[in-house]
């Protein structure tokens, strides 16, 4: 379904590259391998885990919590992607800098739970607000 191919399609190397790219772009898969031999297309997939729950620790102010929840792109019940996680960490730090918290730190904890699911925790120390 995500590969965009049907039984009987005539495929060349460019099509196989596009299939690989399409599958990675879904963010549903951690690893994708595509083989084409003897007129048979084989696709091997390793799914990314699903985020069951996201917890933000260290922030008490509702205004800041709301801003951070709007800032991060990973959401509960979505596929986990480590690249997006690192981007979200940078977004959190930048959002806090815009509020005057220049010395914030963000620790991220990933808890593996059953059925290829994880819980994600952002442990944030906003530090002191900078004064000019």
PDB file of C-alpha atoms in Angstrom:
ATOM      1  CA  UNK A   1       0.000   0.000   0.000  1.00  0.00           C
ATOM      2  CA  UNK A   2       2.695   2.531   0.989  1.00  0.00           C
ATOM      3  CA  UNK A   3       4.996   1.413  -1.828  1.00  0.00           C
ATOM      4  CA  UNK A   4       2.509   2.407  -4.512  1.00  0.00           C
ATOM      5  CA  UNK A   5       2.974  -0.733  -6.604  1.00  0.00           C
ATOM      6  CA  UNK A   6       0.534  -3.336  -7.812  1.00  0.00           C
ATOM      7  CA  UNK A   7       0.785  -6.928  -8.900  1.00  0.00           C
ATOM      8  CA  UNK A   8       2.009  -7.099 -12.476  1.00  0.00           C
ATOM      9  CA  UNK A   9       3.673  -3.660 -12.536  1.00  0.00           C
ATOM     10  CA  UNK A  10       6.747  -3.397 -14.762  1.00  0.00           C
ATOM     11  CA  UNK A  11       9.526  -2.050 -12.506  1.00  0.00           C
ATOM     12  CA  UNK A  12      12.990  -0.695 -13.183  1.00  0.00           C
ATOM     13  CA  UNK A  13      15.764   0.429 -10.802  1.00  0.00           C
ATOM     14  CA  UNK A  14      14.316   3.966 -10.639  1.00  0.00           C
ATOM     15  CA  UNK A  15      10.934   2.548  -9.545  1.00  0.00           C
ATOM     16  CA  UNK A  16      12.622   0.472  -6.839  1.00  0.00           C
ATOM     17  CA  UNK A  17      14.457   3.564  -5.561  1.00  0.00           C
ATOM     18  CA  UNK A  18      11.144   5.460  -5.473  1.00  0.00           C
ATOM     19  CA  UNK A  19       9.524   2.609  -3.533  1.00  0.00           C
ATOM     20  CA  UNK A  20      12.331   2.722  -0.978  1.00  0.00           C
ATOM     21  CA  UNK A  21      12.055   6.510  -0.671  1.00  0.00           C
ATOM     22  CA  UNK A  22       8.254   6.393  -0.335  1.00  0.00           C
ATOM     23  CA  UNK A  23       8.413   3.828   2.437  1.00  0.00           C
ATOM     24  CA  UNK A  24      11.004   5.791   4.430  1.00  0.00           C
ATOM     25  CA  UNK A  25       9.032   9.032   4.023  1.00  0.00           C
ATOM     26  CA  UNK A  26       6.047   7.529   5.849  1.00  0.00           C
ATOM     27  CA  UNK A  27       8.104   7.526   9.108  1.00  0.00           C
ATOM     28  CA  UNK A  28       6.458   4.189   9.920  1.00  0.00           C
ATOM     29  CA  UNK A  29       9.588   2.136   9.330  1.00  0.00           C
ATOM     30  CA  UNK A  30      12.980   2.061  11.008  1.00  0.00           C
ATOM     31  CA  UNK A  31      14.562  -0.101   8.339  1.00  0.00           C
ATOM     32  CA  UNK A  32      13.488  -0.879   4.785  1.00  0.00           C
ATOM     33  CA  UNK A  33      15.095  -3.322   2.367  1.00  0.00           C
ATOM     34  CA  UNK A  34      13.919  -3.865  -1.183  1.00  0.00           C
ATOM     35  CA  UNK A  35      15.005  -6.800  -3.328  1.00  0.00           C
ATOM     36  CA  UNK A  36      14.083  -7.508  -6.912  1.00  0.00           C
ATOM     37  CA  UNK A  37      15.131 -10.849  -8.369  1.00  0.00           C
ATOM     38  CA  UNK A  38      13.567 -13.390 -10.721  1.00  0.00           C
ATOM     39  CA  UNK A  39      10.751 -10.911 -11.450  1.00  0.00           C
ATOM     40  CA  UNK A  40       9.744 -10.934  -7.761  1.00  0.00           C
ATOM     41  CA  UNK A  41       9.742  -7.794  -5.632  1.00  0.00           C
ATOM     42  CA  UNK A  42      10.434  -8.427  -1.947  1.00  0.00           C
ATOM     43  CA  UNK A  43      10.083  -5.690   0.648  1.00  0.00           C
ATOM     44  CA  UNK A  44      11.440  -6.252   4.152  1.00  0.00           C
ATOM     45  CA  UNK A  45      10.264  -3.799   6.808  1.00  0.00           C
ATOM     46  CA  UNK A  46      11.116  -3.112  10.421  1.00  0.00           C
ATOM     47  CA  UNK A  47       8.436  -0.934  11.965  1.00  0.00           C
ATOM     48  CA  UNK A  48       9.160   2.018  14.212  1.00  0.00           C
ATOM     49  CA  UNK A  49       7.591   1.689  17.637  1.00  0.00           C
ATOM     50  CA  UNK A  50       4.365   3.536  18.409  1.00  0.00           C
ATOM     51  CA  UNK A  51       4.492   6.275  21.048  1.00  0.00           C
ATOM     52  CA  UNK A  52       1.979   5.305  23.711  1.00  0.00           C
ATOM     53  CA  UNK A  53       2.455   8.277  26.020  1.00  0.00           C
ATOM     54  CA  UNK A  54       4.480  11.505  26.109  1.00  0.00           C
ATOM     55  CA  UNK A  55       5.339  13.064  29.464  1.00  0.00           C
ATOM     56  CA  UNK A  56       6.883  16.491  29.990  1.00  0.00           C
ATOM     57  CA  UNK A  57       8.561  16.829  33.382  1.00  0.00           C
ATOM     58  CA  UNK A  58      10.053  19.924  34.990  1.00  0.00           C
ATOM     59  CA  UNK A  59       7.591  22.492  33.629  1.00  0.00           C
ATOM     60  CA  UNK A  60       4.880  23.688  35.979  1.00  0.00           C
ATOM     61  CA  UNK A  61       3.588  26.800  34.195  1.00  0.00           C
ATOM     62  CA  UNK A  62       0.578  25.930  32.039  1.00  0.00           C
ATOM     63  CA  UNK A  63       1.515  28.579  29.480  1.00  0.00           C
ATOM     64  CA  UNK A  64       4.956  27.043  28.910  1.00  0.00           C
ATOM     65  CA  UNK A  65       3.583  23.467  28.892  1.00  0.00           C
ATOM     66  CA  UNK A  66       1.029  24.438  26.264  1.00  0.00           C
ATOM     67  CA  UNK A  67       3.709  26.104  24.127  1.00  0.00           C
ATOM     68  CA  UNK A  68       5.969  23.040  24.325  1.00  0.00           C
ATOM     69  CA  UNK A  69       3.115  20.657  23.475  1.00  0.00           C
ATOM     70  CA  UNK A  70       2.435  22.754  20.362  1.00  0.00           C
ATOM     71  CA  UNK A  71       6.160  22.873  19.516  1.00  0.00           C
ATOM     72  CA  UNK A  72       6.940  19.158  19.388  1.00  0.00           C
ATOM     73  CA  UNK A  73       6.012  17.183  16.284  1.00  0.00           C
ATOM     74  CA  UNK A  74       5.974  13.703  17.852  1.00  0.00           C
ATOM     75  CA  UNK A  75       2.599  12.917  19.379  1.00  0.00           C
ATOM     76  CA  UNK A  76       1.026  10.094  21.338  1.00  0.00           C
ATOM     77  CA  UNK A  77      -0.209   7.262  19.105  1.00  0.00           C
ATOM     78  CA  UNK A  78       2.213   8.231  16.314  1.00  0.00           C
ATOM     79  CA  UNK A  79       5.285   6.431  15.009  1.00  0.00           C
ATOM     80  CA  UNK A  80       8.545   7.111  16.811  1.00  0.00           C
ATOM     81  CA  UNK A  81      11.391   8.538  14.755  1.00  0.00           C
ATOM     82  CA  UNK A  82      14.756   9.367  16.342  1.00  0.00           C
ATOM     83  CA  UNK A  83      15.502  12.144  13.838  1.00  0.00           C
ATOM     84  CA  UNK A  84      12.207  13.865  14.674  1.00  0.00           C
ATOM     85  CA  UNK A  85      12.962  13.368  18.380  1.00  0.00           C
ATOM     86  CA  UNK A  86      16.272  15.234  18.063  1.00  0.00           C
ATOM     87  CA  UNK A  87      14.557  18.015  16.091  1.00  0.00           C
ATOM     88  CA  UNK A  88      11.896  18.266  18.811  1.00  0.00           C
ATOM     89  CA  UNK A  89      14.610  18.573  21.459  1.00  0.00           C
ATOM     90  CA  UNK A  90      16.125  21.519  19.564  1.00  0.00           C
ATOM     91  CA  UNK A  91      12.669  23.072  19.137  1.00  0.00           C
ATOM     92  CA  UNK A  92      12.058  22.846  22.896  1.00  0.00           C
ATOM     93  CA  UNK A  93      15.404  24.480  23.711  1.00  0.00           C
ATOM     94  CA  UNK A  94      14.788  27.246  21.155  1.00  0.00           C
ATOM     95  CA  UNK A  95      11.242  27.877  22.433  1.00  0.00           C
ATOM     96  CA  UNK A  96      12.581  28.216  25.982  1.00  0.00           C
ATOM     97  CA  UNK A  97      15.319  30.606  24.784  1.00  0.00           C
ATOM     98  CA  UNK A  98      12.635  32.796  23.211  1.00  0.00           C
ATOM     99  CA  UNK A  99      11.033  32.977  26.663  1.00  0.00           C
ATOM    100  CA  UNK A 100      14.350  34.037  28.227  1.00  0.00           C
ATOM    101  CA  UNK A 101      15.528  30.651  29.536  1.00  0.00           C
ATOM    102  CA  UNK A 102      18.949  30.496  27.879  1.00  0.00           C
ATOM    103  CA  UNK A 103      20.462  27.760  30.022  1.00  0.00           C
ATOM    104  CA  UNK A 104      17.755  25.092  29.708  1.00  0.00           C
ATOM    105  CA  UNK A 105      18.564  21.428  29.393  1.00  0.00           C
ATOM    106  CA  UNK A 106      16.411  18.621  28.027  1.00  0.00           C
ATOM    107  CA  UNK A 107      16.990  14.970  28.886  1.00  0.00           C
ATOM    108  CA  UNK A 108      14.986  12.400  26.948  1.00  0.00           C
ATOM    109  CA  UNK A 109      14.043   8.983  28.272  1.00  0.00           C
ATOM    110  CA  UNK A 110      12.557   6.221  26.165  1.00  0.00           C
ATOM    111  CA  UNK A 111      10.804   3.390  27.972  1.00  0.00           C
ATOM    112  CA  UNK A 112      10.174   0.251  25.947  1.00  0.00           C
ATOM    113  CA  UNK A 113       6.808  -1.295  26.693  1.00  0.00           C
ATOM    114  CA  UNK A 114       5.072  -4.297  25.167  1.00  0.00           C
ATOM    115  CA  UNK A 115       3.868  -4.735  21.576  1.00  0.00           C
ATOM    116  CA  UNK A 116       6.484  -2.453  19.934  1.00  0.00           C
ATOM    117  CA  UNK A 117       5.335   0.590  21.920  1.00  0.00           C
ATOM    118  CA  UNK A 118       7.259   3.160  23.918  1.00  0.00           C
ATOM    119  CA  UNK A 119       6.674   5.897  26.449  1.00  0.00           C
ATOM    120  CA  UNK A 120       8.606   9.086  25.837  1.00  0.00           C
ATOM    121  CA  UNK A 121       9.637  11.464  28.644  1.00  0.00           C
ATOM    122  CA  UNK A 122      11.119  14.928  28.224  1.00  0.00           C
ATOM    123  CA  UNK A 123      12.785  15.891  31.519  1.00  0.00           C
ATOM    124  CA  UNK A 124      13.342  19.635  31.270  1.00  0.00           C
ATOM    125  CA  UNK A 125      15.373  21.882  33.556  1.00  0.00           C
ATOM    126  CA  UNK A 126      14.531  25.409  32.450  1.00  0.00           C
ATOM    127  CA  UNK A 127      17.137  27.001  34.726  1.00  0.00           C
ATOM    128  CA  UNK A 128      17.015  30.646  35.710  1.00  0.00           C
ATOM    129  CA  UNK A 129      15.412  33.219  33.461  1.00  0.00           C
ATOM    130  CA  UNK A 130      18.018  35.557  32.004  1.00  0.00           C
ATOM    131  CA  UNK A 131      17.842  39.168  33.124  1.00  0.00           C
ATOM    132  CA  UNK A 132      19.219  42.047  31.161  1.00  0.00           C
TER     133      UNK A 132
END
